[in-house]
C-alpha positions as a LaTeX table, in Angstrom:
\begin{tabular}{lrrr}
\hline
Residue & $x$ (\AA) & $y$ (\AA) & $z$ (\AA) \\
\hline
Met1 & 14.35 & 0.62 & 2.65 \\
Lys2 & 16.18 & $-2.38$ & 4.02 \\
Tyr3 & 14.79 & $-1.65$ & 7.49 \\
Leu4 & 11.24 & $-1.40$ & 6.13 \\
Leu5 & 11.57 & $-4.82$ & 4.56 \\
Leu6 & 13.10 & $-6.36$ & 7.67 \\
Phe7 & 10.24 & $-4.92$ & 9.73 \\
Ala8 & 7.65 & $-6.30$ & 7.31 \\
Val9 & 9.21 & $-9.76$ & 7.33 \\
Ala10 & 9.54 & $-9.74$ & 11.12 \\
Val11 & 5.86 & $-8.91$ & 11.49 \\
Leu12 & 4.82 & $-11.87$ & 9.36 \\
Ser13 & 7.36 & $-14.46$ & 10.45 \\
Ala14 & 7.42 & $-13.89$ & 14.20 \\
Ala15 & 4.94 & $-16.57$ & 15.14 \\
Thr16 & 4.79 & $-19.82$ & 13.21 \\
Ala17 & 6.27 & $-19.39$ & 9.78 \\
Ser18 & 9.27 & $-21.13$ & 8.36 \\
Ala19 & 11.45 & $-19.28$ & 5.88 \\
Gln20 & 9.79 & $-20.87$ & 2.82 \\
Asp21 & 6.40 & $-19.49$ & 3.94 \\
Val22 & 7.52 & $-15.86$ & 3.91 \\
Tyr23 & 7.87 & $-13.91$ & 0.68 \\
Ser24 & 9.06 & $-10.34$ & 0.38 \\
Cys25 & 9.00 & $-7.45$ & $-2.06$ \\
Lys26 & 11.29 & $-4.51$ & $-1.41$ \\
Asn27 & 10.09 & $-2.38$ & $-4.33$ \\
Thr28 & 6.31 & $-2.60$ & $-4.02$ \\
Arg29 & 4.65 & $-0.19$ & $-6.43$ \\
Leu30 & 1.80 & 1.92 & $-5.10$ \\
Ser31 & $-0.11$ & 4.70 & $-6.76$ \\
Phe32 & $-3.19$ & 6.75 & $-6.18$ \\
Phe33 & $-5.50$ & 8.59 & $-8.51$ \\
Ser34 & $-7.84$ & 11.44 & $-7.66$ \\
Ser35 & $-10.33$ & 12.59 & $-10.26$ \\
Ser36 & $-12.20$ & 15.82 & $-9.58$ \\
Pro37 & $-14.16$ & 18.32 & $-11.66$ \\
Leu38 & $-11.14$ & 20.59 & $-12.06$ \\
Glu39 & $-8.15$ & 18.28 & $-12.06$ \\
Asp40 & $-6.89$ & 14.71 & $-12.07$ \\
Ile41 & $-4.06$ & 14.00 & $-9.66$ \\
Glu42 & $-1.84$ & 10.94 & $-9.74$ \\
Ala43 & 1.18 & 9.96 & $-7.65$ \\
Lys44 & 3.39 & 6.90 & $-7.76$ \\
Thr45 & 6.12 & 5.22 & $-5.76$ \\
Asp46 & 8.10 & 2.01 & $-5.95$ \\
Lys47 & 9.54 & 2.45 & $-2.46$ \\
Gly48 & 7.04 & 0.28 & $-0.60$ \\
Ala49 & 8.11 & $-2.78$ & 1.36 \\
Ser50 & 5.86 & $-5.77$ & 1.65 \\
Ala51 & 5.79 & $-9.29$ & 3.03 \\
Leu52 & 3.41 & $-12.17$ & 2.43 \\
Asn53 & 3.13 & $-15.25$ & 4.63 \\
Thr54 & 1.64 & $-18.06$ & 2.53 \\
Lys55 & 1.00 & $-20.26$ & 5.56 \\
Thr56 & $-0.93$ & $-17.75$ & 7.70 \\
Lys57 & $-2.21$ & $-15.78$ & 4.65 \\
Glu58 & $-1.06$ & $-12.52$ & 6.28 \\
Val59 & 0.07 & $-9.61$ & 4.15 \\
Phe60 & 1.86 & $-6.42$ & 5.17 \\
Phe61 & 2.71 & $-3.22$ & 3.28 \\
Lys62 & 4.60 & $-0.16$ & 4.45 \\
Val63 & 5.42 & 2.86 & 2.31 \\
Pro64 & 7.16 & 6.18 & 3.04 \\
Ile65 & 4.63 & 8.94 & 2.33 \\
Ser66 & 7.33 & 11.29 & 1.05 \\
Ser67 & 8.33 & 8.78 & $-1.64$ \\
Phe68 & 5.21 & 9.47 & $-3.75$ \\
Gln69 & 6.13 & 11.36 & $-6.91$ \\
Phe70 & 3.73 & 13.77 & $-8.63$ \\
Arg71 & 3.75 & 15.25 & $-12.12$ \\
Lys72 & 3.82 & 18.75 & $-10.57$ \\
Lys73 & 6.37 & 19.51 & $-7.85$ \\
Leu74 & 3.97 & 21.92 & $-6.10$ \\
Met75 & 1.39 & 19.13 & $-5.73$ \\
Gln76 & 4.01 & 16.94 & $-4.11$ \\
Glu77 & 4.95 & 19.73 & $-1.73$ \\
His78 & 1.33 & 20.37 & $-0.70$ \\
Phe79 & 0.67 & 16.63 & $-0.36$ \\
Asn80 & 3.58 & 16.18 & 2.06 \\
Glu81 & 3.37 & 19.43 & 4.01 \\
Asn82 & $-0.34$ & 20.27 & 4.14 \\
Tyr83 & $-2.42$ & 17.15 & 3.57 \\
Leu84 & $-0.57$ & 14.03 & 4.73 \\
Glu85 & 1.91 & 15.85 & 6.98 \\
Ser86 & 4.66 & 13.37 & 6.14 \\
Asp87 & 7.02 & 14.83 & 8.76 \\
Lys88 & 4.52 & 13.89 & 11.46 \\
Tyr89 & 3.13 & 10.72 & 9.80 \\
Pro90 & 6.00 & 9.39 & 7.67 \\
Phe91 & 4.47 & 6.04 & 6.66 \\
Ala92 & 1.29 & 4.44 & 5.43 \\
Glu93 & 0.86 & 0.86 & 6.57 \\
Phe94 & $-1.52$ & $-2.03$ & 5.85 \\
Lys95 & $-1.80$ & $-5.26$ & 7.83 \\
Gly96 & $-4.28$ & $-7.79$ & 6.55 \\
Lys97 & $-5.20$ & $-11.35$ & 5.80 \\
Ile98 & $-6.29$ & $-13.13$ & 2.62 \\
Asn99 & $-9.83$ & $-14.42$ & 3.14 \\
Glu100 & $-9.63$ & $-17.32$ & 0.68 \\
Ser101 & $-7.22$ & $-20.26$ & 0.69 \\
Pro102 & $-5.55$ & $-20.22$ & $-2.72$ \\
Glu103 & $-3.10$ & $-23.03$ & $-3.40$ \\
Leu104 & $-0.08$ & $-20.76$ & $-3.77$ \\
Ser105 & 2.31 & $-23.68$ & $-4.17$ \\
Lys106 & 0.72 & $-24.33$ & $-7.61$ \\
Asp107 & 1.10 & $-22.04$ & $-10.61$ \\
Gly108 & $-2.08$ & $-20.13$ & $-11.35$ \\
Thr109 & $-4.07$ & $-16.95$ & $-11.00$ \\
Tyr110 & $-6.39$ & $-16.61$ & $-8.03$ \\
Pro111 & $-9.00$ & $-13.93$ & $-7.31$ \\
Val112 & $-8.86$ & $-13.03$ & $-3.62$ \\
Thr113 & $-10.19$ & $-10.59$ & $-1.05$ \\
Val114 & $-8.03$ & $-9.20$ & 1.71 \\
Thr115 & $-9.36$ & $-7.76$ & 4.95 \\
Gly116 & $-7.18$ & $-5.64$ & 7.17 \\
Thr117 & $-6.32$ & $-2.28$ & 8.66 \\
Leu118 & $-4.90$ & 0.65 & 6.74 \\
Asn119 & $-3.11$ & 3.32 & 8.72 \\
Ile120 & $-2.75$ & 6.65 & 6.92 \\
His121 & $-2.16$ & 10.01 & 8.58 \\
Gly122 & $-2.17$ & 8.29 & 11.99 \\
Val123 & $-5.73$ & 7.03 & 11.51 \\
Glu124 & $-6.52$ & 3.32 & 11.24 \\
Lys125 & $-9.50$ & 2.07 & 9.27 \\
Ser126 & $-10.66$ & $-1.40$ & 8.27 \\
Tyr127 & $-10.81$ & $-2.27$ & 4.57 \\
Thr128 & $-11.77$ & $-5.25$ & 2.47 \\
Ala129 & $-10.33$ & $-5.18$ & $-1.04$ \\
Lys130 & $-10.43$ & $-7.47$ & $-4.04$ \\
Gly131 & $-7.23$ & $-8.46$ & $-5.74$ \\
Thr132 & $-5.45$ & $-11.05$ & $-7.81$ \\
Ile133 & $-2.61$ & $-13.33$ & $-6.83$ \\
Thr134 & $-0.58$ & $-15.00$ & $-9.57$ \\
Thr135 & 1.91 & $-17.74$ & $-8.75$ \\
Gln136 & 4.58 & $-18.75$ & $-11.24$ \\
Gly137 & 7.42 & $-20.89$ & $-9.98$ \\
Thr138 & 8.82 & $-19.25$ & $-6.85$ \\
Thr139 & 7.39 & $-15.83$ & $-7.71$ \\
Ile140 & 4.07 & $-14.53$ & $-6.40$ \\
Thr141 & 2.54 & $-11.39$ & $-7.89$ \\
Val142 & $-0.20$ & $-9.42$ & $-6.13$ \\
Ala143 & $-2.36$ & $-6.71$ & $-7.69$ \\
Ser144 & $-5.23$ & $-4.74$ & $-6.17$ \\
Thr145 & $-7.07$ & $-1.46$ & $-6.54$ \\
Phe146 & $-9.33$ & $-0.11$ & $-3.82$ \\
Asn147 & $-10.90$ & 3.19 & $-2.81$ \\
Val148 & $-9.90$ & 5.32 & 0.18 \\
Arg149 & $-12.10$ & 8.13 & 1.47 \\
Val150 & $-9.72$ & 10.97 & 2.37 \\
Ala151 & $-11.84$ & 12.22 & 5.30 \\
Asp152 & $-11.84$ & 8.73 & 6.88 \\
His153 & $-8.15$ & 9.23 & 7.66 \\
Gly154 & $-8.45$ & 12.74 & 9.06 \\
Ile155 & $-6.98$ & 14.36 & 5.97 \\
Lys156 & $-8.38$ & 17.85 & 5.60 \\
Ile157 & $-8.58$ & 19.49 & 2.20 \\
Pro158 & $-8.67$ & 23.32 & 2.36 \\
Ser159 & $-11.87$ & 24.82 & 0.93 \\
Leu160 & $-9.77$ & 26.79 & $-1.57$ \\
Val161 & $-8.79$ & 23.56 & $-3.40$ \\
Val162 & $-11.72$ & 21.29 & $-2.53$ \\
Gln163 & $-12.77$ & 21.26 & $-6.22$ \\
Asn164 & $-9.29$ & 19.98 & $-7.17$ \\
Val165 & $-9.09$ & 16.94 & $-4.89$ \\
Ala166 & $-11.55$ & 14.05 & $-4.93$ \\
Glu167 & $-13.17$ & 12.87 & $-1.70$ \\
Val168 & $-12.31$ & 9.29 & $-2.68$ \\
Val169 & $-9.01$ & 8.25 & $-4.26$ \\
Ala170 & $-8.25$ & 4.98 & $-6.01$ \\
Val171 & $-5.19$ & 3.24 & $-4.54$ \\
Thr172 & $-3.38$ & 0.62 & $-6.64$ \\
Val173 & $-0.87$ & $-1.87$ & $-5.23$ \\
Asn174 & 1.43 & $-4.13$ & $-7.26$ \\
Ala175 & 4.02 & $-6.37$ & $-5.66$ \\
Ile176 & 6.25 & $-9.14$ & $-7.00$ \\
Tyr177 & 7.29 & $-11.42$ & $-4.16$ \\
Thr178 & 10.18 & $-13.83$ & $-3.97$ \\
Pro179 & 11.03 & $-16.19$ & $-1.12$ \\
Tyr180 & 12.57 & $-14.24$ & 1.72 \\
Ser181 & 16.19 & $-14.94$ & 2.53 \\
Lys182 & 18.29 & $-13.12$ & 5.09 \\
\hline
\end{tabular}
């Protein structure tokens, strides 16, 4: 996990940022929800790493695919082995930029949109998602929910279980950032 966070911070601070511009979250919470006619499926993790550069408005998330936990162990096994092939594609990654210019040095809640590239299952796709940024003191909280079409990332669902897995899943991201320090 430490290496994920260091990678995320390096990505966002390499160019022009000073230390006070880079915020990090080493326990970013991500979840996804699939609702289908036969079954609802939900998985959660708090193993994501994320960095936010308040100067450049760049944001980065990286999460180990195998860290997602399901209610049923068999679902988790199928998710990792058959659908997302976590041995071959161990991480999901998002690199994006906040479109607005919220005054993150002032306490408040700001609606934002983020545009960037999501890489899942080795396939990159552009997304624009709405979210909320809340600043309180030196803490910045980010929350967003957006939809991902499974087929857009080359994830094949066997016809035997196609009624159990939705074509579009809702992905939720929650991160609490603090100023990055080495």
